[in-house]
mmCIF file with all atom_site columns, C-alpha atoms in Angstrom:
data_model
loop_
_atom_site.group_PDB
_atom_site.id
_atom_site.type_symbol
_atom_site.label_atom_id
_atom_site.label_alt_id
_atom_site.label_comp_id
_atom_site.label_asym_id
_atom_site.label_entity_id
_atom_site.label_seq_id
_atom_site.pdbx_PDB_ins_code
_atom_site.Cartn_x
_atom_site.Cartn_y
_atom_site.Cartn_z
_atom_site.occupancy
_atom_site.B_iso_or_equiv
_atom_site.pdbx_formal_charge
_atom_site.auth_seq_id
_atom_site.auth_comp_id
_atom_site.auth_asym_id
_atom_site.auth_atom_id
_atom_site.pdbx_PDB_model_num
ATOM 1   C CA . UNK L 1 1   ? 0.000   0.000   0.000  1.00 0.00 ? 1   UNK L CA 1
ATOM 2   C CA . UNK L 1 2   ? 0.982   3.742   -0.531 1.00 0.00 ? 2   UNK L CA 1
ATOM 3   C CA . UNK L 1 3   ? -0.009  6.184   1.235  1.00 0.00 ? 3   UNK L CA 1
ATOM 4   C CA . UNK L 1 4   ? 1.023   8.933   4.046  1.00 0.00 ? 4   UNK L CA 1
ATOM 5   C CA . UNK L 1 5   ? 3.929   7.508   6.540  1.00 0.00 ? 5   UNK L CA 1
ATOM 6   C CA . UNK L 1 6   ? 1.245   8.603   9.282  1.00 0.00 ? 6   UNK L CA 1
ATOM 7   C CA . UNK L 1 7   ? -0.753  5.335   8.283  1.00 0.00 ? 7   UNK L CA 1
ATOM 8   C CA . UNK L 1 8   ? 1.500   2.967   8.199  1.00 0.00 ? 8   UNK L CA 1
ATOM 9   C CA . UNK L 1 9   ? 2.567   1.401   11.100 1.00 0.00 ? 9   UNK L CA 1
ATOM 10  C CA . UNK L 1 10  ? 6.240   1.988   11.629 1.00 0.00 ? 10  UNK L CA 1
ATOM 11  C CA . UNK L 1 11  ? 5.412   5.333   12.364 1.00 0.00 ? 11  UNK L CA 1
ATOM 12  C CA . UNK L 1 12  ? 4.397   4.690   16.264 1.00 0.00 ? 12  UNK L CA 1
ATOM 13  C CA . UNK L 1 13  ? 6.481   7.300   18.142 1.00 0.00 ? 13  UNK L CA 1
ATOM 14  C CA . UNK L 1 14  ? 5.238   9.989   15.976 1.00 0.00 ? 14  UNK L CA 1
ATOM 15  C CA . UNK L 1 15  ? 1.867   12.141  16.461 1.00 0.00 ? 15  UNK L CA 1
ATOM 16  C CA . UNK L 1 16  ? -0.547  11.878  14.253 1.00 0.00 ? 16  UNK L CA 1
ATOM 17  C CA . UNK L 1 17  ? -2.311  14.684  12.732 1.00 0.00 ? 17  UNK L CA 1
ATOM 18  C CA . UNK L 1 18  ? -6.186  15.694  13.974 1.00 0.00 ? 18  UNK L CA 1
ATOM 19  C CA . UNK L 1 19  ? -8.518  17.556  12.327 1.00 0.00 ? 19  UNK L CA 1
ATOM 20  C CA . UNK L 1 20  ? -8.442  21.379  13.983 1.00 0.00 ? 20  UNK L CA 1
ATOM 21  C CA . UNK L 1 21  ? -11.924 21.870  16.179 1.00 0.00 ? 21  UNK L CA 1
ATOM 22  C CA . UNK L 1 22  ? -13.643 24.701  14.149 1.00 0.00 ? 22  UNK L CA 1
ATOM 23  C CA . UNK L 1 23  ? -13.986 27.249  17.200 1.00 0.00 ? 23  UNK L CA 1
ATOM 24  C CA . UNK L 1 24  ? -17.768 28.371  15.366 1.00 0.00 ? 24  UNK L CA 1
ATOM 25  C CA . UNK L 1 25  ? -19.469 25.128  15.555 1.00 0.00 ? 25  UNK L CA 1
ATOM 26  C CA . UNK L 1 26  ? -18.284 24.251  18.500 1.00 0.00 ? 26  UNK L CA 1
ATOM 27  C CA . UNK L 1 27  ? -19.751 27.234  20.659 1.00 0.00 ? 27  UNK L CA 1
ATOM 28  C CA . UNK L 1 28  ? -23.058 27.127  22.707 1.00 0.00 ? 28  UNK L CA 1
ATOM 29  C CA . UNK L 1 29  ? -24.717 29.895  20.469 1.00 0.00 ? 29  UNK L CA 1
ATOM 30  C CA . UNK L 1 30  ? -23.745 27.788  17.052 1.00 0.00 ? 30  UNK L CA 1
ATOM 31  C CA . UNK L 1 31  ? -24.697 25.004  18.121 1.00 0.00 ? 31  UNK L CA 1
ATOM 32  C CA . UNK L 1 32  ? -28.541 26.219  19.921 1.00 0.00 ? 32  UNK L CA 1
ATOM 33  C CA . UNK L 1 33  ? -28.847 28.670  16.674 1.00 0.00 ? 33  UNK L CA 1
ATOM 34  C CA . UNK L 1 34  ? -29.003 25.368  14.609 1.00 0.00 ? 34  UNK L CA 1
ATOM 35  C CA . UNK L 1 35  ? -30.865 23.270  17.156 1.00 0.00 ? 35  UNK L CA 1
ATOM 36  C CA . UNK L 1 36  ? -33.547 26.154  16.958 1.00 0.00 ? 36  UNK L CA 1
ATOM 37  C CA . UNK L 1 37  ? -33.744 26.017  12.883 1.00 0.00 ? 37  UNK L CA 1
ATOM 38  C CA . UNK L 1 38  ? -33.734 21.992  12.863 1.00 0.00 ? 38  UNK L CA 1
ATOM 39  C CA . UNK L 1 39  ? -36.667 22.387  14.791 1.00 0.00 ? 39  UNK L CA 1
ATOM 40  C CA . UNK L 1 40  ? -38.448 25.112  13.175 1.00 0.00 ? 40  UNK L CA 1
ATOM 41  C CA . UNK L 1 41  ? -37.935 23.307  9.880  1.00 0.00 ? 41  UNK L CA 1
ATOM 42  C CA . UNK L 1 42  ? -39.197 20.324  10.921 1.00 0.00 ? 42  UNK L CA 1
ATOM 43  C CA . UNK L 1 43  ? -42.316 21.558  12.247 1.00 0.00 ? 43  UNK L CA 1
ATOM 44  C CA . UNK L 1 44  ? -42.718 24.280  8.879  1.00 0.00 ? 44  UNK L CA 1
ATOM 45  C CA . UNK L 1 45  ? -41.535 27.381  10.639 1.00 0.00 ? 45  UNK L CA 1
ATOM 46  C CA . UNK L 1 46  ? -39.050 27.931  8.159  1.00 0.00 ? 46  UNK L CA 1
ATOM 47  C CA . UNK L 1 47  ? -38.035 31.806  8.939  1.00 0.00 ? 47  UNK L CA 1
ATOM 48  C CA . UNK L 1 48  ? -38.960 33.180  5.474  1.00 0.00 ? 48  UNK L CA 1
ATOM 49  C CA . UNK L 1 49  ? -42.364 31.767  5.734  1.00 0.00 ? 49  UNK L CA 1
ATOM 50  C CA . UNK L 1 50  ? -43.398 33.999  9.477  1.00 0.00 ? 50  UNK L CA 1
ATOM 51  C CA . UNK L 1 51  ? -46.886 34.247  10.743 1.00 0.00 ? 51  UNK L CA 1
ATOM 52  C CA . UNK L 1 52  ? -48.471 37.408  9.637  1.00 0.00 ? 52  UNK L CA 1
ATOM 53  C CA . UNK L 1 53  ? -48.638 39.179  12.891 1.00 0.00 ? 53  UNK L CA 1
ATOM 54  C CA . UNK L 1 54  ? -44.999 38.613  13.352 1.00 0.00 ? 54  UNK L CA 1
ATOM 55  C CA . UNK L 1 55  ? -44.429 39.993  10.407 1.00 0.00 ? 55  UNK L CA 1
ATOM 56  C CA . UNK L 1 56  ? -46.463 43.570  11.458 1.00 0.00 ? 56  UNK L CA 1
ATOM 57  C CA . UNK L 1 57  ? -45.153 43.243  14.779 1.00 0.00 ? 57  UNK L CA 1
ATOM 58  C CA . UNK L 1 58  ? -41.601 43.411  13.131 1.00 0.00 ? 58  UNK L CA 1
ATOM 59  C CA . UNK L 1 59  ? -42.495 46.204  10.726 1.00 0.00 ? 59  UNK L CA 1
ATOM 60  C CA . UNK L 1 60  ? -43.871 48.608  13.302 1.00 0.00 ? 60  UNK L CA 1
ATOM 61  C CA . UNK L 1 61  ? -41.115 47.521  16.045 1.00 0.00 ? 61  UNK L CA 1
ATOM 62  C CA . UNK L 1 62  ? -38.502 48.452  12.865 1.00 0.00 ? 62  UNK L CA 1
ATOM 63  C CA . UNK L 1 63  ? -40.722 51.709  12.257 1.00 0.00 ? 63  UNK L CA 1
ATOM 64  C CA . UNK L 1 64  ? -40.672 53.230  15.884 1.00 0.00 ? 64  UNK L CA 1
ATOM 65  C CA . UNK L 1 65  ? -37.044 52.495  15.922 1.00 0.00 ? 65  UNK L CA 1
ATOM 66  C CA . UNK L 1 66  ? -36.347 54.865  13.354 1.00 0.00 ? 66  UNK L CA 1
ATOM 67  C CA . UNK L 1 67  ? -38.620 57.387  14.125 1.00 0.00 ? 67  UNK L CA 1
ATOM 68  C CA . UNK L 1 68  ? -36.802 57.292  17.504 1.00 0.00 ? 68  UNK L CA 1
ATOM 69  C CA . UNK L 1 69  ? -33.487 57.293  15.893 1.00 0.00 ? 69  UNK L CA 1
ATOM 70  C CA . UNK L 1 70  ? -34.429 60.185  13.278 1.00 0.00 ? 70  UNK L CA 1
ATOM 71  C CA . UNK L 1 71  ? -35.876 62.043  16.272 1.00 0.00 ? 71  UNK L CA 1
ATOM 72  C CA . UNK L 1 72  ? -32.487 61.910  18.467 1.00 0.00 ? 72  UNK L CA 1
ATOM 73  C CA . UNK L 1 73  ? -30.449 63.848  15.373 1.00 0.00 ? 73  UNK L CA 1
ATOM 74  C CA . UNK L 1 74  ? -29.985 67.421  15.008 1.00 0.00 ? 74  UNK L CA 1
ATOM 75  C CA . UNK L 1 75  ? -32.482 69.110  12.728 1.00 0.00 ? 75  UNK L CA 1
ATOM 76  C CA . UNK L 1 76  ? -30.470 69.947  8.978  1.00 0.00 ? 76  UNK L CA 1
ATOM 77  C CA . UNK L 1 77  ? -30.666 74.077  8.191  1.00 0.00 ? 77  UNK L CA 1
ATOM 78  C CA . UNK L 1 78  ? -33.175 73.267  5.343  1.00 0.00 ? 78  UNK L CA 1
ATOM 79  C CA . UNK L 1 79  ? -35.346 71.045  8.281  1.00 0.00 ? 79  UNK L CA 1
ATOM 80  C CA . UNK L 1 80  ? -34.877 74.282  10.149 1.00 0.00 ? 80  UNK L CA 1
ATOM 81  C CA . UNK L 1 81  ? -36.439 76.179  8.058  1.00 0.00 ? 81  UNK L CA 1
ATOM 82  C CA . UNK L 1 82  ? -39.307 74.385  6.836  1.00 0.00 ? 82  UNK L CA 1
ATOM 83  C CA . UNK L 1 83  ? -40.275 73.517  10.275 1.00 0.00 ? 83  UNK L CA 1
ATOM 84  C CA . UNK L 1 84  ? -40.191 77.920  10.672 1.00 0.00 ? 84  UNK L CA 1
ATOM 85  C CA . UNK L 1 85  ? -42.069 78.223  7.417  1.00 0.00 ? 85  UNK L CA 1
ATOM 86  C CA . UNK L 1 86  ? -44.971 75.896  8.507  1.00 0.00 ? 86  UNK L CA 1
ATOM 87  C CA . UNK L 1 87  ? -44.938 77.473  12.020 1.00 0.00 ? 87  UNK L CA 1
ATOM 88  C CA . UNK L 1 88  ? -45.353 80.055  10.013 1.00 0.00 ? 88  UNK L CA 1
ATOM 89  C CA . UNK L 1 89  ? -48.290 79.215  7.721  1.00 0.00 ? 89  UNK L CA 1
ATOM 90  C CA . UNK L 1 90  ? -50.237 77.392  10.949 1.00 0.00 ? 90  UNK L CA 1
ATOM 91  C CA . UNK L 1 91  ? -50.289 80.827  12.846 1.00 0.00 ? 91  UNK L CA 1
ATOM 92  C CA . UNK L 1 92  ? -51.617 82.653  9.576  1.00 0.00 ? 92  UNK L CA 1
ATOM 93  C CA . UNK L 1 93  ? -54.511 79.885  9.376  1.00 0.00 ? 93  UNK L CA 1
ATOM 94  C CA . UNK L 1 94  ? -55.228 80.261  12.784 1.00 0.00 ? 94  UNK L CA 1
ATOM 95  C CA . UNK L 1 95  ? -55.527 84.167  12.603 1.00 0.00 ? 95  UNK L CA 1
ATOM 96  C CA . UNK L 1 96  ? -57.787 83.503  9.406  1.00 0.00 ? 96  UNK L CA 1
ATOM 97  C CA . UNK L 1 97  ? -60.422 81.469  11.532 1.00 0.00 ? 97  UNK L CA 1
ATOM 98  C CA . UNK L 1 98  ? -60.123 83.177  14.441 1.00 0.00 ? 98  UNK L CA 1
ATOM 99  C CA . UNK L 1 99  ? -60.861 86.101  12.246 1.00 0.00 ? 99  UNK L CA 1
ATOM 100 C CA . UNK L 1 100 ? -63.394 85.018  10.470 1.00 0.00 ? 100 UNK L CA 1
ATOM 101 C CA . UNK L 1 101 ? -65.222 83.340  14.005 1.00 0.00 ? 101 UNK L CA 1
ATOM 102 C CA . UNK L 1 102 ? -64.944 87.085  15.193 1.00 0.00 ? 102 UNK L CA 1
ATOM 103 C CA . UNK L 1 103 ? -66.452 89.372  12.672 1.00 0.00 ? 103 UNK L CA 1
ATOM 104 C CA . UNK L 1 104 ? -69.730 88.922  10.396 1.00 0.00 ? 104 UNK L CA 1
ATOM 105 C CA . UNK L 1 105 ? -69.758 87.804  6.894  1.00 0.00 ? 105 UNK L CA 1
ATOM 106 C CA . UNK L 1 106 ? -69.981 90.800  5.566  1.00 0.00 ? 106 UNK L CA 1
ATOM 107 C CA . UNK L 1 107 ? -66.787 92.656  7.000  1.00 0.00 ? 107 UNK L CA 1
ATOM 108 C CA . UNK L 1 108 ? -64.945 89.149  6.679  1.00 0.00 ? 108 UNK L CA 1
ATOM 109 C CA . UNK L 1 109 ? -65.109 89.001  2.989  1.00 0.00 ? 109 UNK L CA 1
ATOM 110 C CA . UNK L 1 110 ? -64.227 92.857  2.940  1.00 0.00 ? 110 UNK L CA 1
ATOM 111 C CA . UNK L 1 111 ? -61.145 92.137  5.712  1.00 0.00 ? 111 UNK L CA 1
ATOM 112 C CA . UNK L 1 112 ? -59.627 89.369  3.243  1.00 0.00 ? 112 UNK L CA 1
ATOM 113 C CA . UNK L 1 113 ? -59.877 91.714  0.368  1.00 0.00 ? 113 UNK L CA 1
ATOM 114 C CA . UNK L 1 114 ? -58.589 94.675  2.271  1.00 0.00 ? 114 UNK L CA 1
ATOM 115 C CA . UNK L 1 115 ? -55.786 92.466  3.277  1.00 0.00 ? 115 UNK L CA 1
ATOM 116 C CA . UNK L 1 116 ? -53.766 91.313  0.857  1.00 0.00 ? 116 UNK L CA 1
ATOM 117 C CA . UNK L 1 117 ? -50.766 89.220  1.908  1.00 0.00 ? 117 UNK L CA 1
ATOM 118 C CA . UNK L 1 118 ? -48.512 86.273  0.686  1.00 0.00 ? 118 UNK L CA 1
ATOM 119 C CA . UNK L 1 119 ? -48.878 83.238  3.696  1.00 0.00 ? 119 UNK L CA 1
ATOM 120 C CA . UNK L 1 120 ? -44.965 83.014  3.711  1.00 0.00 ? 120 UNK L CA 1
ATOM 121 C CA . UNK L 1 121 ? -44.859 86.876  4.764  1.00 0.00 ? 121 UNK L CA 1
ATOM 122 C CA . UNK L 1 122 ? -45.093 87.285  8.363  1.00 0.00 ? 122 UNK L CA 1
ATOM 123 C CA . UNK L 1 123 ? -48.238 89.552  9.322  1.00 0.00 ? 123 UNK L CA 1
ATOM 124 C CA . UNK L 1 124 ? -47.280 92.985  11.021 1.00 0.00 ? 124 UNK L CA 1
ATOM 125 C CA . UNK L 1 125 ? -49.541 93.521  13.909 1.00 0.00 ? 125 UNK L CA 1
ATOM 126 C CA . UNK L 1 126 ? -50.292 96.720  11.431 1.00 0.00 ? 126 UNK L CA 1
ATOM 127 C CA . UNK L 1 127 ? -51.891 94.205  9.336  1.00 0.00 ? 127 UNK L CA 1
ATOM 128 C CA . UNK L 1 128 ? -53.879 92.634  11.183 1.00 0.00 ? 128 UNK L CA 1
ATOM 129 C CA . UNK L 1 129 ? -57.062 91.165  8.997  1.00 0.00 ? 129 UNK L CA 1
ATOM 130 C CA . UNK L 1 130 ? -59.653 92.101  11.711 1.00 0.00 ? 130 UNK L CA 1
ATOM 131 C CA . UNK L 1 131 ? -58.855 95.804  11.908 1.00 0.00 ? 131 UNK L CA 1
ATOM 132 C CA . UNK L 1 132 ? -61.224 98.107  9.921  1.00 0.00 ? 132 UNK L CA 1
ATOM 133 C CA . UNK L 1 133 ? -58.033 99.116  7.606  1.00 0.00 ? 133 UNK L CA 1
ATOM 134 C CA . UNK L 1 134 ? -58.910 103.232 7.844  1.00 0.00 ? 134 UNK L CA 1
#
């Protein structure tokens, strides 16, 4: 026979070679990690194939984490100021109703035509849509 020296047996004095223990396999985690899918595939649980609550659960869970996350960094100039420019617009809409809740129909149509202003123009307290103007 040919073959390695190792095999023979005149080699007895000598050491023979082992396989190297792959450190991976052999730990706890490994080896529960594929425990855990040997069972889930034999009962059909395979992990592409998740019950569909699990599956919203995970979407929303993966949702609020962001949200979180995007809520923890500093706002970006242009963030800045949009969030100033709709501050902006919500007080003028506010100012409209409460205008309009204040003064009869009549003087309301005449205070928005008195009153001519762009929304993204602050309003002086000059301008103020329920003063009679003269």
């Amino acid at each position: 026979e040919q073959g390695p020296d190792f095999l023979s047996g005149s080699n007895i004095g000598l050491i023979e070679p082992k396989k190297l223990p792959n450190p991976v396999r052999e730990s706890k985690t490994h080896q529960e990690l594929h425990r855990e899918l040997l069972f889930s595939h034999r009962r059909g649980l395979l992990p592409e194939h998740k019950p569909e609550l699990q599956k919203v659960l995970e979407t929303r869970r993966f949702k609020q984490l962001k949200q979180q996350q995007e809520s923890q960094r500093p706002l970006t100039d242009l963030e800045e100021e949009l969030r100033k420019r709709h501050q902006m617009l919500e007080q003028v809409f506010k100012m409209r109703v409460s205008c309009e809740l204040m003064i009869p129909q009549s003087k309301s149509s005449h205070c928005e035509s008195s009153v001519s202003h762009s929304p993204w123009s602050p309003r002086t307290s000059r301008q103020s849509c329920c003063s009679d103007g003269a």
